[in-house]
CSV table of C-alpha atoms in Angstrom, one decimal:
chain,number,residue,atom,x,y,z
A,1,MET,CA,51.1,-103.6,7.9
A,2,GLY,CA,48.5,-101.9,10.2
A,3,LEU,CA,46.2,-98.8,9.1
A,4,PHE,CA,48.6,-96.1,10.8
A,5,TYR,CA,51.6,-96.9,8.4
A,6,ASP,CA,49.5,-95.7,5.9
A,7,LEU,CA,48.9,-92.8,7.5
A,8,SER,CA,52.4,-92.4,8.4
A,9,GLN,CA,53.0,-92.7,4.3
A,10,GLN,CA,50.8,-89.1,3.9
A,11,TYR,CA,50.8,-87.2,6.9
A,12,LYS,CA,53.4,-85.5,8.8
A,13,THR,CA,51.5,-84.2,11.8
A,14,LEU,CA,48.4,-85.4,12.7
A,15,SER,CA,45.8,-84.4,15.8
A,16,ILE,CA,43.1,-86.4,17.6
A,17,VAL,CA,40.2,-85.0,17.5
A,18,GLY,CA,38.1,-85.5,20.5
A,19,MET,CA,34.0,-84.6,19.4
A,20,HIS,CA,33.3,-84.7,23.3
A,21,LYS,CA,35.1,-86.3,26.8
A,22,ASN,CA,35.2,-89.5,27.0
A,23,ALA,CA,34.3,-90.4,23.3
A,24,GLY,CA,37.8,-92.7,23.4
A,25,LYS,CA,40.6,-89.6,22.1
A,26,THR,CA,43.2,-90.9,25.0
A,27,THR,CA,42.5,-95.0,24.5
A,28,ALA,CA,42.4,-93.6,20.0
A,29,LEU,CA,46.1,-92.0,21.2
A,30,ASN,CA,47.8,-95.0,23.2
A,31,TYR,CA,46.6,-97.3,20.3
A,32,PHE,CA,47.9,-95.5,17.4
A,33,ILE,CA,51.7,-95.7,19.4
A,34,GLU,CA,51.6,-99.2,20.4
A,35,GLU,CA,51.1,-99.6,16.5
A,36,ALA,CA,54.0,-96.9,15.3
A,37,ASP,CA,56.5,-99.3,18.3
A,38,ASP,CA,55.4,-102.7,15.9
A,39,GLU,CA,55.6,-100.5,12.4
A,40,GLY,CA,58.9,-99.4,13.8
A,41,ILE,CA,57.5,-95.8,12.9
A,42,ARG,CA,59.8,-92.7,15.3
A,43,LEU,CA,57.0,-91.1,16.8
A,44,GLY,CA,56.3,-87.8,17.9
A,45,ILE,CA,54.0,-86.5,20.5
A,46,THR,CA,52.5,-83.7,22.0
A,47,SER,CA,49.6,-82.1,23.3
A,48,THR,CA,47.9,-78.9,23.2
A,49,GLY,CA,46.8,-79.1,26.9
A,50,ARG,CA,48.0,-81.5,29.0
A,51,ASP,CA,47.2,-85.6,29.4
A,52,GLY,CA,48.3,-89.0,30.4
A,53,GLU,CA,46.8,-88.3,33.4
A,54,THR,CA,45.2,-90.7,35.4
A,55,THR,CA,42.4,-88.4,36.6
A,56,ASP,CA,40.5,-86.2,34.0
A,57,LEU,CA,40.6,-82.9,35.6
A,58,VAL,CA,37.5,-81.9,34.8
A,59,THR,CA,35.2,-84.7,35.2
A,60,ASN,CA,37.6,-85.8,38.2
A,61,THR,CA,37.0,-89.5,36.7
A,62,GLU,CA,39.8,-92.2,36.3
A,63,LYS,CA,41.4,-92.2,32.3
A,64,PRO,CA,43.6,-94.4,29.7
A,65,ARG,CA,47.4,-93.5,30.7
A,66,VAL,CA,49.9,-92.5,27.8
A,67,TYR,CA,52.3,-94.8,27.3
A,68,LEU,CA,55.5,-94.3,25.7
A,69,TYR,CA,57.7,-97.0,23.9
A,70,GLU,CA,61.6,-96.0,23.8
A,71,ASP,CA,63.4,-93.8,21.2
A,72,THR,CA,60.2,-91.6,21.1
A,73,ILE,CA,60.5,-88.2,21.2
A,74,VAL,CA,58.3,-86.1,23.6
A,75,SER,CA,57.4,-83.1,24.6
A,76,VAL,CA,56.6,-82.5,28.7
A,77,PRO,CA,56.9,-79.2,31.5
A,78,LYS,CA,59.8,-79.3,33.6
A,79,GLN,CA,57.2,-79.8,36.4
A,80,LEU,CA,55.9,-83.1,35.3
A,81,TYR,CA,59.3,-84.6,33.7
A,82,ASP,CA,60.2,-86.0,37.5
A,83,LEU,CA,56.7,-87.5,37.6
A,84,ALA,CA,57.5,-89.5,33.9
A,85,GLU,CA,57.5,-93.4,34.8
A,86,ALA,CA,59.2,-94.4,31.6
A,87,GLY,CA,62.9,-92.7,31.6
A,88,LEU,CA,63.7,-89.2,29.7
A,89,GLU,CA,66.2,-87.9,28.3
A,90,ILE,CA,66.2,-84.2,27.7
A,91,LEU,CA,67.0,-82.8,23.9
A,92,TYR,CA,66.4,-79.3,24.6
A,93,MET,CA,64.4,-77.1,27.0
A,94,THR,CA,62.7,-74.6,25.1
A,95,ASN,CA,61.0,-71.4,25.1
A,96,TYR,CA,57.1,-72.3,25.2
A,97,ARG,CA,55.2,-71.7,28.6
A,98,THR,CA,52.3,-73.2,30.2
A,99,SER,CA,50.6,-72.9,33.4
A,100,ILE,CA,53.0,-75.5,34.1
A,101,GLY,CA,56.4,-74.8,33.4
A,102,GLU,CA,58.3,-74.6,30.5
A,103,LEU,CA,58.8,-77.2,27.8
A,104,LEU,CA,61.1,-79.5,27.7
A,105,ILE,CA,61.6,-82.0,23.9
A,106,CYS,CA,62.9,-85.5,24.9
A,107,ARG,CA,63.2,-89.1,24.3
A,108,VAL,CA,62.3,-91.5,25.6
A,109,ALA,CA,65.3,-93.5,27.0
A,110,GLU,CA,63.4,-96.3,28.6
A,111,SER,CA,59.6,-97.4,27.9
A,112,GLY,CA,56.7,-96.5,30.3
A,113,TYR,CA,54.2,-93.9,31.5
A,114,VAL,CA,53.9,-89.5,30.5
A,115,GLN,CA,52.6,-87.0,31.6
A,116,ILE,CA,52.8,-85.5,27.8
A,117,ALA,CA,51.8,-81.3,26.9
A,118,GLY,CA,52.5,-79.0,24.7
A,119,PRO,CA,52.5,-75.5,22.9
A,120,VAL,CA,48.5,-73.2,23.3
A,121,ALA,CA,49.0,-71.1,20.8
A,122,THR,CA,49.0,-73.1,17.1
A,123,ALA,CA,52.3,-71.2,15.7
A,124,ASP,CA,54.3,-71.7,19.0
A,125,THR,CA,52.9,-76.2,18.5
A,126,LYS,CA,53.9,-75.5,14.4
A,127,ARG,CA,57.4,-74.0,15.0
A,128,MET,CA,58.3,-77.3,18.5
A,129,CYS,CA,57.2,-79.5,15.6
A,130,ARG,CA,60.0,-78.3,13.0
A,131,GLN,CA,62.7,-78.4,16.1
A,132,MET,CA,61.0,-82.4,16.9
A,133,PHE,CA,61.4,-83.6,13.7
A,134,ASP,CA,64.6,-82.7,13.9
A,135,TYR,CA,65.5,-84.9,16.5
A,136,GLY,CA,64.4,-87.9,13.6
A,137,CYS,CA,60.7,-88.3,13.8
A,138,ASP,CA,59.3,-90.1,10.5
A,139,ILE,CA,55.7,-88.5,11.9
A,140,ILE,CA,54.2,-85.9,14.7
A,141,MET,CA,51.0,-87.0,16.7
A,142,ILE,CA,49.2,-84.2,18.6
A,143,ASP,CA,46.8,-84.5,20.9
A,144,GLY,CA,43.7,-81.9,21.5
A,145,ALA,CA,43.6,-81.9,25.5
A,146,ILE,CA,42.2,-78.6,25.7
A,147,ASP,CA,41.1,-76.6,23.5
A,148,ARG,CA,39.2,-80.1,21.3
A,149,LYS,CA,37.7,-77.7,18.4
A,150,SER,CA,40.7,-75.5,17.4
A,151,ILE,CA,43.0,-78.5,17.8
A,152,ALA,CA,41.3,-79.1,14.5
A,153,SER,CA,42.5,-76.4,12.2
A,154,PRO,CA,44.9,-77.0,9.1
A,155,ASP,CA,46.6,-74.8,10.2
A,156,THR,CA,47.5,-77.3,13.3
A,157,SER,CA,48.0,-80.0,11.0
A,158,ASP,CA,47.9,-82.3,8.3
A,159,ALA,CA,45.2,-84.2,9.3
A,160,ILE,CA,43.3,-85.4,12.2
A,161,ILE,CA,41.8,-88.1,13.5
A,162,LEU,CA,38.4,-87.8,15.0
A,163,ALA,CA,37.1,-89.2,18.2
A,164,THR,CA,33.5,-90.4,18.4
A,165,GLY,CA,32.0,-92.9,20.9
A,166,ALA,CA,28.4,-93.7,22.7
A,167,VAL,CA,29.2,-90.6,25.2
A,168,LEU,CA,27.2,-88.5,22.4
A,169,SER,CA,23.8,-89.9,22.6
A,170,ARG,CA,21.9,-93.3,23.7
A,171,SER,CA,20.9,-93.4,20.3
A,172,LEU,CA,23.6,-94.9,18.1
A,173,LYS,CA,21.7,-93.4,15.1
A,174,THR,CA,22.7,-89.5,16.9
A,175,VAL,CA,26.1,-90.7,17.2
A,176,VAL,CA,26.2,-92.0,14.4
A,177,SER,CA,24.7,-88.4,12.5
A,178,GLU,CA,26.3,-85.8,14.3
A,179,THR,CA,29.8,-87.2,14.0
A,180,ALA,CA,28.9,-87.3,10.0
A,181,HIS,CA,27.9,-84.3,10.4
A,182,VAL,CA,31.4,-83.1,11.2
A,183,VAL,CA,33.4,-84.8,9.3
A,184,GLY,CA,31.0,-83.3,6.1
A,185,LEU,CA,31.4,-79.7,7.6
A,186,TYR,CA,35.4,-80.4,7.7
A,187,SER,CA,35.4,-81.6,4.0
A,188,LEU,CA,33.2,-78.8,2.8
A,189,PRO,CA,34.8,-77.3,0.0
A,190,GLU,CA,37.5,-75.2,-0.7
A,191,LEU,CA,36.7,-71.9,-2.4
A,192,GLU,CA,38.1,-72.6,-5.9
A,193,GLU,CA,41.6,-69.9,-7.3
A,194,GLY,CA,40.9,-67.2,-8.6
A,195,GLU,CA,40.0,-63.7,-8.3
A,196,VAL,CA,37.6,-63.5,-5.3
A,197,ARG,CA,40.1,-65.8,-3.4
A,198,THR,CA,43.1,-63.2,-4.2
A,199,MET,CA,41.4,-60.5,-2.4
A,200,ILE,CA,39.6,-62.1,0.9
A,201,GLU,CA,43.1,-62.9,1.3
A,202,GLU,CA,44.7,-59.9,0.8
A,203,HIS,CA,42.5,-58.9,3.5
A,204,LEU,CA,42.0,-61.7,6.0
A,205,SER,CA,44.4,-59.5,8.4
A,206,GLU,CA,42.1,-57.0,8.7
A,207,GLU,CA,38.8,-59.9,10.0
A,208,ARG,CA,36.2,-57.7,8.7
A,209,ILE,CA,32.8,-59.0,7.4
A,210,MET,CA,33.4,-58.5,3.3
A,211,LEU,CA,30.5,-58.8,0.4
A,212,VAL,CA,32.3,-59.4,-3.2
A,213,GLU,CA,30.7,-57.6,-6.0
A,214,HIS,CA,31.3,-57.7,-9.7
A,215,GLY,CA,35.8,-58.2,-8.5
A,216,GLU,CA,35.4,-55.8,-5.8
A,217,ILE,CA,35.2,-55.8,-2.1
A,218,ARG,CA,33.1,-53.9,-0.1
A,219,LYS,CA,34.0,-54.2,3.3
A,220,LEU,CA,31.6,-53.5,7.2
A,221,ASP,CA,32.2,-52.4,9.6
A,222,LEU,CA,32.1,-55.7,11.9
A,223,LYS,CA,34.3,-58.4,12.8
A,224,THR,CA,31.7,-61.4,13.3
A,225,GLY,CA,29.0,-62.2,12.2
A,226,LEU,CA,27.2,-63.0,16.2
A,227,GLY,CA,24.7,-60.4,16.4
A,228,ALA,CA,24.9,-58.8,13.1
A,229,GLY,CA,22.5,-61.3,10.7
A,230,ARG,CA,20.2,-58.8,10.5
A,231,TYR,CA,22.5,-55.7,9.2
A,232,ILE,CA,24.6,-58.9,6.9
A,233,ASP,CA,21.2,-58.9,5.6
A,234,GLU,CA,21.1,-54.9,5.2
A,235,ALA,CA,23.8,-54.8,2.4
A,236,ILE,CA,23.4,-58.3,1.0
A,237,THR,CA,21.8,-56.9,-2.8
A,238,GLU,CA,21.2,-59.0,-6.1
A,239,GLU,CA,24.8,-58.3,-6.7
A,240,THR,CA,26.5,-59.9,-4.4
A,241,GLU,CA,28.1,-63.1,-4.6
A,242,PHE,CA,30.0,-63.6,-2.1
A,243,VAL,CA,30.3,-62.8,2.2
A,244,PHE,CA,33.4,-63.8,3.6
A,245,ILE,CA,33.2,-63.9,7.6
A,246,PRO,CA,35.7,-63.9,9.4
A,247,GLY,CA,34.8,-65.1,12.4
A,248,ALA,CA,32.0,-68.1,14.2
A,249,LEU,CA,29.5,-68.7,11.6
A,250,THR,CA,26.4,-69.7,14.4
A,251,LYS,CA,22.6,-70.6,13.4
A,252,SER,CA,21.6,-67.0,14.9
A,253,VAL,CA,23.8,-64.9,12.2
A,254,ILE,CA,21.6,-66.9,8.8
A,255,ALA,CA,18.2,-66.4,10.6
A,256,ASP,CA,18.3,-62.7,10.6
A,257,ILE,CA,19.2,-63.4,6.3
A,258,GLN,CA,16.6,-63.8,3.8
A,259,PRO,CA,16.4,-67.1,2.1
A,260,SER,CA,16.2,-65.8,-0.8
A,261,LYS,CA,20.2,-64.3,-0.7
A,262,PHE,CA,21.0,-67.2,-0.7
A,263,LYS,CA,20.4,-68.2,-3.9
A,264,HIS,CA,22.8,-65.8,-5.2
A,265,THR,CA,25.0,-65.2,-2.3
A,266,ARG,CA,27.5,-68.1,-1.4
A,267,PHE,CA,28.7,-67.3,2.4
A,268,VAL,CA,33.1,-67.6,2.9
A,269,LEU,CA,34.5,-68.3,5.7
A,270,LYS,CA,39.4,-69.2,7.2
A,271,ASP,CA,37.9,-73.0,7.9
A,272,PRO,CA,35.2,-75.2,9.0
A,273,THR,CA,36.2,-75.0,12.7
A,274,LYS,CA,34.1,-71.8,12.8
A,275,ILE,CA,31.4,-73.8,12.0
A,276,PHE,CA,28.5,-73.9,15.3
A,277,ILE,CA,25.0,-75.3,13.5
A,278,ASP,CA,23.8,-78.7,14.0
A,279,ALA,CA,23.2,-81.1,11.8
A,280,ILE,CA,19.5,-80.6,11.9
A,281,SER,CA,19.5,-77.2,11.0
A,282,TRP,CA,22.2,-77.4,8.6
A,283,ARG,CA,20.0,-79.9,6.8
A,284,GLN,CA,17.4,-77.3,6.8
A,285,MET,CA,19.5,-74.3,5.9
A,286,ALA,CA,20.8,-76.5,3.3
A,287,LYS,CA,17.5,-77.1,1.5
A,288,LYS,CA,16.8,-73.1,1.6
A,289,GLY,CA,19.7,-72.5,-0.6
A,290,PHE,CA,22.6,-70.9,1.8
A,291,ARG,CA,26.4,-72.9,0.3
A,292,VAL,CA,29.6,-72.2,2.0
A,293,SER,CA,32.3,-72.6,0.6
A,294,VAL,CA,36.3,-72.7,3.5
A,295,LEU,CA,39.8,-71.2,2.3
A,296,ARG,CA,41.2,-74.5,4.0
A,297,ASN,CA,39.0,-77.3,4.6
A,298,ILE,CA,40.4,-80.5,6.7
A,299,LYS,CA,41.7,-83.9,6.3
A,300,VAL,CA,40.2,-86.4,8.0
A,301,ALA,CA,42.1,-89.2,8.2
A,302,ALA,CA,40.1,-91.6,9.8
A,303,VAL,CA,37.3,-92.1,12.6
A,304,THR,CA,37.5,-94.2,15.9
A,305,VAL,CA,35.0,-94.8,17.5
A,306,ASN,CA,34.1,-96.2,21.9
A,307,PRO,CA,31.2,-98.3,22.3
A,308,TYR,CA,30.9,-97.6,26.1
A,309,SER,CA,29.7,-94.9,27.9
A,310,PRO,CA,30.6,-93.4,31.2
A,311,GLU,CA,27.0,-93.4,32.4
A,312,GLY,CA,26.7,-97.5,31.5
A,313,TYR,CA,25.2,-97.9,28.6
A,314,SER,CA,26.5,-99.1,25.3
A,315,PHE,CA,25.9,-100.7,21.5
A,316,ASP,CA,27.4,-103.3,20.0
A,317,SER,CA,30.7,-102.6,18.9
A,318,SER,CA,30.3,-104.3,15.0
A,319,ALA,CA,27.0,-101.9,13.9
A,320,LEU,CA,28.5,-99.0,15.9
A,321,CYS,CA,31.1,-99.3,13.2
A,322,GLU,CA,29.3,-100.8,10.4
A,323,ALA,CA,26.8,-97.4,10.7
A,324,MET,CA,29.2,-95.2,10.6
A,325,GLN,CA,31.3,-96.2,7.7
A,326,LYS,CA,28.3,-96.8,5.8
A,327,ALA,CA,27.7,-93.1,7.2
A,328,VAL,CA,31.6,-91.4,6.2
A,329,PRO,CA,32.7,-94.4,3.2
A,330,ASP,CA,35.7,-93.1,2.3
A,331,ILE,CA,37.1,-92.8,5.7
A,332,PRO,CA,37.9,-96.1,7.6
A,333,VAL,CA,36.8,-96.5,10.9
A,334,LEU,CA,37.7,-98.3,13.5
A,335,ASP,CA,36.7,-98.9,17.4
A,336,VAL,CA,40.4,-99.3,18.5
A,337,ARG,CA,40.0,-101.0,21.4
A,338,LYS,CA,38.2,-104.3,19.2
């Protein structure tokens, strides 16, 4: 049994997330589709946008197409249905709209290439996945075709497969470091169950910055930390134990907060996709005592590596896989092309 069989025993939905364009996301998707067919796993395929076209619509470069096998359940926009080289049987016409028409849930009656697309809203993606399971899927793969950051959200799927590669940098060390940084962020500790977590969750819908002091919540008249670091710093007192930030956490937000306050204050975020801080800055902040917990972290089920860059340079596949495996020892790492 292969890796995908093991993943199918642990998860019902998997998102494929690319760290960068040309990181090998679609190649990884095709690899796992083929492995699912070999293992007799009935697959569902959807997307957060559009994928499967022969040319990247942003970079205008050739890209791998998505090949689906017989009995796969797939979401296809009405306008792309006739473009499929596979034979598709329409099972259900949904009310989820995209920029290229309403989505159809189809069964692949004859194997071939398909341009796939799916809902943009996370809630719609979850609803459609439930519908696809009703048609007999064993596991659903969600392709993060547009918003590669938000598709990693734990609200979208049970776990992610992270695609990375040479396109990130000409330095193998940098590629490994940046990938390990993302995996580390996604694995941040979840805020423990208890009174503090309950209070924060009860007020989540207000999307306000909240401070927890002596078992009580103090809300600031701020919905984001962007440009508000100075105000957050002024609000933090010696009694402040937690600061919940509903939006993005950036280096500039933290820069205006006195490092001495990190010793008694822990920052809390909804999930790791809200963090936009590079690896070097993150390490520097950690040395000063900066601590973060999340309400939900992100399970990284596997890391795929692409040793080739479209700019013409490449790494030795074995060296890249070995270095990446050392950096993320608890996660399977593979070069799907090899």
